[in-house]
Amino acid sequence: MKVAIIGANGNVGRRLGKILSEHNHEPIGFIRDEAQSKDLEALGMKTKVVDMMETTTDGYAEHFKGLDAVVFSAGAGGKGLHLTQAIDGEGAEKVIHAAETAGVNRFLMVSAFLDAGRDSDTTESLELYMKMKRRADVTLVNSTLNWTILRPGGLTNDEGNGNVTLGAAVTNGYVTRDHVAQVLAELLEHDDTGRLILELVDGDTPVSEAVENVRRPLK
């Protein structure tokens, strides 16, 4: 399976690329800086330098030709309101439309728990981030793609033990980036997890079993 990872140099993207490579898939990391290539290639990824700010929808569509899936895990990372809108909102929409144009069937979106951060004082940056995530999710749901939206809880860098809680609605909590990558890789193995919005936190169910529990026949 040839899989484009948008945001491949991020903490989730790097982990996902390594997993896919180890399972004999062909992950292609989309990055904005050539200097990131060496480290990602050491993890088993091929790389393409594609600047989201400059690349058009048609430009992405050209890069996506012949691919089986696209995973969007890019984000501005709180580096300013303009970048949040350009990457988490407009950039995501650009990639979604490009996948449709290129005839890519499968699209996985790393979104966000929509109540994340609501237990503390919110900021303009957080509110815009959530608005852009919602905007991208709506665009994806209304697309022709076989999409899955994954909404992780608060992200940590703890080592994952392989056990999660995954479902349409789960109690807000934390999840390791290891588990996010593992769940994404498992979802890619099953087309019948398409057209689902799933929430994810650390839990007690092995990843493979958790994904098995949400599978359903496509309609």
PDB file of C-alpha atoms in Angstrom:
ATOM      1  CA  MET A   1       0.000   0.000   0.000  1.00  0.00           C
ATOM      2  CA  LYS A   2       1.362   3.413  -0.988  1.00  0.00           C
ATOM      3  CA  VAL A   3       0.486   5.957   1.690  1.00  0.00           C
ATOM      4  CA  ALA A   4       1.169   9.683   1.691  1.00  0.00           C
ATOM      5  CA  ILE A   5       1.767  11.088   5.165  1.00  0.00           C
ATOM      6  CA  ILE A   6       1.170  14.836   5.291  1.00  0.00           C
ATOM      7  CA  GLY A   7       3.149  16.118   8.237  1.00  0.00           C
ATOM      8  CA  ALA A   8       5.555  13.195   8.172  1.00  0.00           C
ATOM      9  CA  ASN A   9       8.169  14.932  10.297  1.00  0.00           C
ATOM     10  CA  GLY A  10       5.702  15.414  13.155  1.00  0.00           C
ATOM     11  CA  ASN A  11       5.661  13.175  16.210  1.00  0.00           C
ATOM     12  CA  VAL A  12       2.733  11.108  14.925  1.00  0.00           C
ATOM     13  CA  GLY A  13       3.832  11.101  11.290  1.00  0.00           C
ATOM     14  CA  ARG A  14       7.298   9.778  12.094  1.00  0.00           C
ATOM     15  CA  ARG A  15       5.880   6.949  14.184  1.00  0.00           C
ATOM     16  CA  LEU A  16       3.305   6.045  11.540  1.00  0.00           C
ATOM     17  CA  GLY A  17       5.864   5.978   8.743  1.00  0.00           C
ATOM     18  CA  LYS A  18       8.069   3.612  10.711  1.00  0.00           C
ATOM     19  CA  ILE A  19       5.161   1.247  11.450  1.00  0.00           C
ATOM     20  CA  LEU A  20       3.999   1.176   7.826  1.00  0.00           C
ATOM     21  CA  SER A  21       7.510   0.499   6.591  1.00  0.00           C
ATOM     22  CA  GLU A  22       7.919  -2.358   9.064  1.00  0.00           C
ATOM     23  CA  HIS A  23       4.663  -3.862   7.735  1.00  0.00           C
ATOM     24  CA  ASN A  24       5.923  -3.807   4.137  1.00  0.00           C
ATOM     25  CA  HIS A  25       3.903  -0.805   3.019  1.00  0.00           C
ATOM     26  CA  GLU A  26       5.344   2.169   1.157  1.00  0.00           C
ATOM     27  CA  PRO A  27       5.002   5.331   3.261  1.00  0.00           C
ATOM     28  CA  ILE A  28       5.820   8.574   1.483  1.00  0.00           C
ATOM     29  CA  GLY A  29       6.565  11.431   3.823  1.00  0.00           C
ATOM     30  CA  PHE A  30       5.524  14.871   2.609  1.00  0.00           C
ATOM     31  CA  ILE A  31       7.818  17.461   4.181  1.00  0.00           C
ATOM     32  CA  ARG A  32       8.636  21.125   3.655  1.00  0.00           C
ATOM     33  CA  ASP A  33      12.368  20.950   4.393  1.00  0.00           C
ATOM     34  CA  GLU A  34      14.863  18.800   2.503  1.00  0.00           C
ATOM     35  CA  ALA A  35      16.964  18.607   5.681  1.00  0.00           C
ATOM     36  CA  GLN A  36      14.291  16.373   7.230  1.00  0.00           C
ATOM     37  CA  SER A  37      14.672  13.701   4.546  1.00  0.00           C
ATOM     38  CA  LYS A  38      17.644  11.810   5.962  1.00  0.00           C
ATOM     39  CA  ASP A  39      16.036  11.059   9.323  1.00  0.00           C
ATOM     40  CA  LEU A  40      12.725  10.003   7.763  1.00  0.00           C
ATOM     41  CA  GLU A  41      14.396   7.783   5.182  1.00  0.00           C
ATOM     42  CA  ALA A  42      16.232   6.071   8.054  1.00  0.00           C
ATOM     43  CA  LEU A  43      12.778   5.169   9.407  1.00  0.00           C
ATOM     44  CA  GLY A  44      11.869   3.521   6.100  1.00  0.00           C
ATOM     45  CA  MET A  45      10.027   6.355   4.382  1.00  0.00           C
ATOM     46  CA  LYS A  46      10.463   7.819   0.961  1.00  0.00           C
ATOM     47  CA  THR A  47      10.152  11.595   1.042  1.00  0.00           C
ATOM     48  CA  LYS A  48       8.789  14.422  -1.086  1.00  0.00           C
ATOM     49  CA  VAL A  49       9.518  18.062  -0.403  1.00  0.00           C
ATOM     50  CA  VAL A  50       6.177  19.813  -0.848  1.00  0.00           C
ATOM     51  CA  ASP A  51       5.551  23.174   0.838  1.00  0.00           C
ATOM     52  CA  MET A  52       1.898  23.358   1.839  1.00  0.00           C
ATOM     53  CA  MET A  53       1.897  27.136   1.764  1.00  0.00           C
ATOM     54  CA  GLU A  54       2.992  27.231  -1.867  1.00  0.00           C
ATOM     55  CA  THR A  55       1.580  24.043  -3.401  1.00  0.00           C
ATOM     56  CA  THR A  56      -1.799  24.235  -5.130  1.00  0.00           C
ATOM     57  CA  THR A  57      -4.569  21.656  -5.062  1.00  0.00           C
ATOM     58  CA  ASP A  58      -3.593  20.569  -8.578  1.00  0.00           C
ATOM     59  CA  GLY A  59       0.028  20.348  -7.484  1.00  0.00           C
ATOM     60  CA  TYR A  60      -0.866  18.000  -4.645  1.00  0.00           C
ATOM     61  CA  ALA A  61      -3.087  15.984  -6.998  1.00  0.00           C
ATOM     62  CA  GLU A  62      -0.102  15.344  -9.255  1.00  0.00           C
ATOM     63  CA  HIS A  63       1.903  14.051  -6.288  1.00  0.00           C
ATOM     64  CA  PHE A  64      -0.995  11.835  -5.172  1.00  0.00           C
ATOM     65  CA  LYS A  65      -1.450   9.968  -8.453  1.00  0.00           C
ATOM     66  CA  GLY A  66      -1.052   6.227  -7.967  1.00  0.00           C
ATOM     67  CA  LEU A  67      -1.362   6.352  -4.177  1.00  0.00           C
ATOM     68  CA  ASP A  68      -3.710   4.158  -2.152  1.00  0.00           C
ATOM     69  CA  ALA A  69      -4.226   6.427   0.838  1.00  0.00           C
ATOM     70  CA  VAL A  70      -3.480   9.818   2.349  1.00  0.00           C
ATOM     71  CA  VAL A  71      -3.029  10.469   6.065  1.00  0.00           C
ATOM     72  CA  PHE A  72      -3.228  14.101   7.176  1.00  0.00           C
ATOM     73  CA  SER A  73      -1.330  14.636  10.425  1.00  0.00           C
ATOM     74  CA  ALA A  74       0.109  18.082   9.751  1.00  0.00           C
ATOM     75  CA  GLY A  75      -0.464  21.021  12.046  1.00  0.00           C
ATOM     76  CA  ALA A  76       0.763  24.517  12.756  1.00  0.00           C
ATOM     77  CA  GLY A  77       1.674  23.505  16.296  1.00  0.00           C
ATOM     78  CA  GLY A  78       0.596  26.793  17.808  1.00  0.00           C
ATOM     79  CA  LYS A  79       3.055  28.839  15.743  1.00  0.00           C
ATOM     80  CA  GLY A  80       0.616  31.638  15.012  1.00  0.00           C
ATOM     81  CA  LEU A  81      -2.963  32.274  13.981  1.00  0.00           C
ATOM     82  CA  HIS A  82      -2.078  32.735  10.314  1.00  0.00           C
ATOM     83  CA  LEU A  83      -0.328  29.348  10.121  1.00  0.00           C
ATOM     84  CA  THR A  84      -3.138  27.643  12.016  1.00  0.00           C
ATOM     85  CA  GLN A  85      -5.635  28.821   9.416  1.00  0.00           C
ATOM     86  CA  ALA A  86      -3.296  28.099   6.503  1.00  0.00           C
ATOM     87  CA  ILE A  87      -2.343  24.559   7.604  1.00  0.00           C
ATOM     88  CA  ASP A  88      -5.036  23.116   9.874  1.00  0.00           C
ATOM     89  CA  GLY A  89      -7.859  24.675   7.874  1.00  0.00           C
ATOM     90  CA  GLU A  90      -7.097  25.730   4.316  1.00  0.00           C
ATOM     91  CA  GLY A  91      -4.194  23.297   3.922  1.00  0.00           C
ATOM     92  CA  ALA A  92      -6.260  20.325   5.011  1.00  0.00           C
ATOM     93  CA  GLU A  93      -9.033  21.292   2.607  1.00  0.00           C
ATOM     94  CA  LYS A  94      -6.515  21.614  -0.214  1.00  0.00           C
ATOM     95  CA  VAL A  95      -5.179  18.113   0.448  1.00  0.00           C
ATOM     96  CA  ILE A  96      -8.699  16.645   0.660  1.00  0.00           C
ATOM     97  CA  HIS A  97      -9.706  18.115  -2.709  1.00  0.00           C
ATOM     98  CA  ALA A  98      -6.417  16.975  -4.245  1.00  0.00           C
ATOM     99  CA  ALA A  99      -7.000  13.399  -3.067  1.00  0.00           C
ATOM    100  CA  GLU A 100     -10.428  13.450  -4.728  1.00  0.00           C
ATOM    101  CA  THR A 101      -8.962  14.807  -7.961  1.00  0.00           C
ATOM    102  CA  ALA A 102      -6.197  12.181  -7.976  1.00  0.00           C
ATOM    103  CA  GLY A 103      -8.625   9.314  -7.386  1.00  0.00           C
ATOM    104  CA  VAL A 104      -7.196   8.304  -4.022  1.00  0.00           C
ATOM    105  CA  ASN A 105      -9.737   6.142  -2.245  1.00  0.00           C
ATOM    106  CA  ARG A 106      -8.724   6.222   1.419  1.00  0.00           C
ATOM    107  CA  PHE A 107      -8.185   9.326   3.572  1.00  0.00           C
ATOM    108  CA  LEU A 108      -7.416   9.422   7.296  1.00  0.00           C
ATOM    109  CA  MET A 109      -7.597  12.708   9.165  1.00  0.00           C
ATOM    110  CA  VAL A 110      -5.934  13.273  12.526  1.00  0.00           C
ATOM    111  CA  SER A 111      -8.341  15.725  14.115  1.00  0.00           C
ATOM    112  CA  ALA A 112      -8.835  16.718  17.752  1.00  0.00           C
ATOM    113  CA  PHE A 113     -11.111  16.091  20.707  1.00  0.00           C
ATOM    114  CA  LEU A 114     -13.471  19.042  20.377  1.00  0.00           C
ATOM    115  CA  ASP A 115     -13.661  19.577  24.145  1.00  0.00           C
ATOM    116  CA  ALA A 116      -9.885  19.432  24.593  1.00  0.00           C
ATOM    117  CA  GLY A 117      -8.656  22.309  26.713  1.00  0.00           C
ATOM    118  CA  ARG A 118     -12.146  23.345  27.760  1.00  0.00           C
ATOM    119  CA  ASP A 119     -11.354  22.566  31.406  1.00  0.00           C
ATOM    120  CA  SER A 120      -8.996  25.537  31.530  1.00  0.00           C
ATOM    121  CA  ASP A 121      -8.978  29.095  30.274  1.00  0.00           C
ATOM    122  CA  THR A 122      -9.067  28.944  26.498  1.00  0.00           C
ATOM    123  CA  THR A 123      -7.041  31.162  24.209  1.00  0.00           C
ATOM    124  CA  GLU A 124      -7.654  32.761  20.849  1.00  0.00           C
ATOM    125  CA  SER A 125      -5.129  30.325  19.390  1.00  0.00           C
ATOM    126  CA  LEU A 126      -6.940  27.266  20.775  1.00  0.00           C
ATOM    127  CA  GLU A 127     -10.336  28.523  19.639  1.00  0.00           C
ATOM    128  CA  LEU A 128      -9.066  29.094  16.096  1.00  0.00           C
ATOM    129  CA  TYR A 129      -7.381  25.692  16.073  1.00  0.00           C
ATOM    130  CA  MET A 130     -10.639  23.987  17.038  1.00  0.00           C
ATOM    131  CA  LYS A 131     -12.542  26.023  14.451  1.00  0.00           C
ATOM    132  CA  MET A 132     -10.109  24.995  11.721  1.00  0.00           C
ATOM    133  CA  LYS A 133     -10.219  21.331  12.774  1.00  0.00           C
ATOM    134  CA  ARG A 134     -14.013  21.410  12.584  1.00  0.00           C
ATOM    135  CA  ARG A 135     -13.823  23.095   9.173  1.00  0.00           C
ATOM    136  CA  ALA A 136     -11.503  20.405   7.822  1.00  0.00           C
ATOM    137  CA  ASP A 137     -13.630  17.610   9.287  1.00  0.00           C
ATOM    138  CA  VAL A 138     -16.779  18.982   7.632  1.00  0.00           C
ATOM    139  CA  THR A 139     -15.025  19.273   4.282  1.00  0.00           C
ATOM    140  CA  LEU A 140     -13.819  15.679   4.545  1.00  0.00           C
ATOM    141  CA  VAL A 141     -17.216  14.283   5.569  1.00  0.00           C
ATOM    142  CA  ASN A 142     -18.782  15.970   2.531  1.00  0.00           C
ATOM    143  CA  SER A 143     -16.137  14.593   0.151  1.00  0.00           C
ATOM    144  CA  THR A 144     -16.364  11.504  -2.044  1.00  0.00           C
ATOM    145  CA  LEU A 145     -13.449   9.846  -0.225  1.00  0.00           C
ATOM    146  CA  ASN A 146     -13.569   6.777   1.988  1.00  0.00           C
ATOM    147  CA  TRP A 147     -12.600   8.832   5.017  1.00  0.00           C
ATOM    148  CA  THR A 148     -11.962   8.174   8.681  1.00  0.00           C
ATOM    149  CA  ILE A 149     -11.586  10.988  11.206  1.00  0.00           C
ATOM    150  CA  LEU A 150      -9.541  10.137  14.290  1.00  0.00           C
ATOM    151  CA  ARG A 151      -9.858  12.494  17.264  1.00  0.00           C
ATOM    152  CA  PRO A 152      -7.141  11.821  19.843  1.00  0.00           C
ATOM    153  CA  GLY A 153      -7.320  13.120  23.386  1.00  0.00           C
ATOM    154  CA  GLY A 154      -4.466  15.068  24.924  1.00  0.00           C
ATOM    155  CA  LEU A 155      -1.226  13.877  23.334  1.00  0.00           C
ATOM    156  CA  THR A 156       1.744  12.591  25.338  1.00  0.00           C
ATOM    157  CA  ASN A 157       5.142  11.177  24.471  1.00  0.00           C
ATOM    158  CA  ASP A 158       4.839   8.289  26.920  1.00  0.00           C
ATOM    159  CA  GLU A 159       5.702   4.859  25.575  1.00  0.00           C
ATOM    160  CA  GLY A 160       2.547   3.083  24.444  1.00  0.00           C
ATOM    161  CA  ASN A 161       1.633  -0.321  25.841  1.00  0.00           C
ATOM    162  CA  GLY A 162      -0.663  -1.124  22.896  1.00  0.00           C
ATOM    163  CA  ASN A 163      -3.945  -0.710  24.813  1.00  0.00           C
ATOM    164  CA  VAL A 164      -6.494   1.982  23.964  1.00  0.00           C
ATOM    165  CA  THR A 165     -10.098   3.084  24.204  1.00  0.00           C
ATOM    166  CA  LEU A 166     -11.556   3.759  20.743  1.00  0.00           C
ATOM    167  CA  GLY A 167     -15.143   4.608  19.858  1.00  0.00           C
ATOM    168  CA  ALA A 168     -17.649   7.100  18.523  1.00  0.00           C
ATOM    169  CA  ALA A 169     -17.684   8.906  21.879  1.00  0.00           C
ATOM    170  CA  VAL A 170     -15.294   8.287  24.764  1.00  0.00           C
ATOM    171  CA  THR A 171     -14.432  10.162  27.945  1.00  0.00           C
ATOM    172  CA  ASN A 172     -11.834  12.845  27.331  1.00  0.00           C
ATOM    173  CA  GLY A 173      -8.354  11.883  28.477  1.00  0.00           C
ATOM    174  CA  TYR A 174      -4.796  11.414  27.278  1.00  0.00           C
ATOM    175  CA  VAL A 175      -3.280   9.230  24.587  1.00  0.00           C
ATOM    176  CA  THR A 176       0.308   8.524  23.639  1.00  0.00           C
ATOM    177  CA  ARG A 177       1.467   9.420  20.176  1.00  0.00           C
ATOM    178  CA  ASP A 178       2.587   5.784  19.883  1.00  0.00           C
ATOM    179  CA  HIS A 179      -1.054   4.723  20.163  1.00  0.00           C
ATOM    180  CA  VAL A 180      -2.273   7.317  17.666  1.00  0.00           C
ATOM    181  CA  ALA A 181       0.188   6.000  15.086  1.00  0.00           C
ATOM    182  CA  GLN A 182      -0.666   2.365  15.864  1.00  0.00           C
ATOM    183  CA  VAL A 183      -4.394   2.999  15.468  1.00  0.00           C
ATOM    184  CA  LEU A 184      -3.876   4.885  12.197  1.00  0.00           C
ATOM    185  CA  ALA A 185      -1.829   1.996  10.816  1.00  0.00           C
ATOM    186  CA  GLU A 186      -4.496  -0.512  11.835  1.00  0.00           C
ATOM    187  CA  LEU A 187      -7.314   1.605  10.371  1.00  0.00           C
ATOM    188  CA  LEU A 188      -5.486   1.687   7.044  1.00  0.00           C
ATOM    189  CA  GLU A 189      -5.652  -2.103   6.922  1.00  0.00           C
ATOM    190  CA  HIS A 190      -9.463  -2.056   6.965  1.00  0.00           C
ATOM    191  CA  ASP A 191     -11.511  -0.170   4.373  1.00  0.00           C
ATOM    192  CA  ASP A 192     -14.624  -0.969   6.395  1.00  0.00           C
ATOM    193  CA  THR A 193     -13.557   1.537   9.030  1.00  0.00           C
ATOM    194  CA  GLY A 194     -14.389   4.269   6.526  1.00  0.00           C
ATOM    195  CA  ARG A 195     -16.977   6.987   7.130  1.00  0.00           C
ATOM    196  CA  LEU A 196     -16.460   6.815  10.874  1.00  0.00           C
ATOM    197  CA  ILE A 197     -15.553   9.567  13.336  1.00  0.00           C
ATOM    198  CA  LEU A 198     -13.606   7.946  16.161  1.00  0.00           C
ATOM    199  CA  GLU A 199     -12.287   9.250  19.475  1.00  0.00           C
ATOM    200  CA  LEU A 200      -9.152   7.799  21.027  1.00  0.00           C
ATOM    201  CA  VAL A 201      -7.534   7.746  24.463  1.00  0.00           C
ATOM    202  CA  ASP A 202      -5.279   5.321  26.288  1.00  0.00           C
ATOM    203  CA  GLY A 203      -7.228   2.369  27.657  1.00  0.00           C
ATOM    204  CA  ASP A 204      -7.401  -1.366  28.219  1.00  0.00           C
ATOM    205  CA  THR A 205      -8.171  -2.829  24.771  1.00  0.00           C
ATOM    206  CA  PRO A 206      -5.413  -3.971  22.388  1.00  0.00           C
ATOM    207  CA  VAL A 207      -5.247  -1.770  19.285  1.00  0.00           C
ATOM    208  CA  SER A 208      -6.161  -4.551  16.840  1.00  0.00           C
ATOM    209  CA  GLU A 209      -9.180  -5.548  18.928  1.00  0.00           C
ATOM    210  CA  ALA A 210     -10.271  -1.938  19.380  1.00  0.00           C
ATOM    211  CA  VAL A 211     -10.261  -1.396  15.611  1.00  0.00           C
ATOM    212  CA  GLU A 212     -12.002  -4.720  15.036  1.00  0.00           C
ATOM    213  CA  ASN A 213     -14.790  -3.555  17.344  1.00  0.00           C
ATOM    214  CA  VAL A 214     -15.567  -0.469  15.220  1.00  0.00           C
ATOM    215  CA  ARG A 215     -15.467  -2.116  11.799  1.00  0.00           C
ATOM    216  CA  ARG A 216     -18.692  -2.165   9.836  1.00  0.00           C
ATOM    217  CA  PRO A 217     -19.768  -2.952   6.268  1.00  0.00           C
ATOM    218  CA  LEU A 218     -19.493   0.052   3.976  1.00  0.00           C
ATOM    219  CA  LYS A 219     -22.808   1.366   2.651  1.00  0.00           C
TER     220      LYS A 219
END
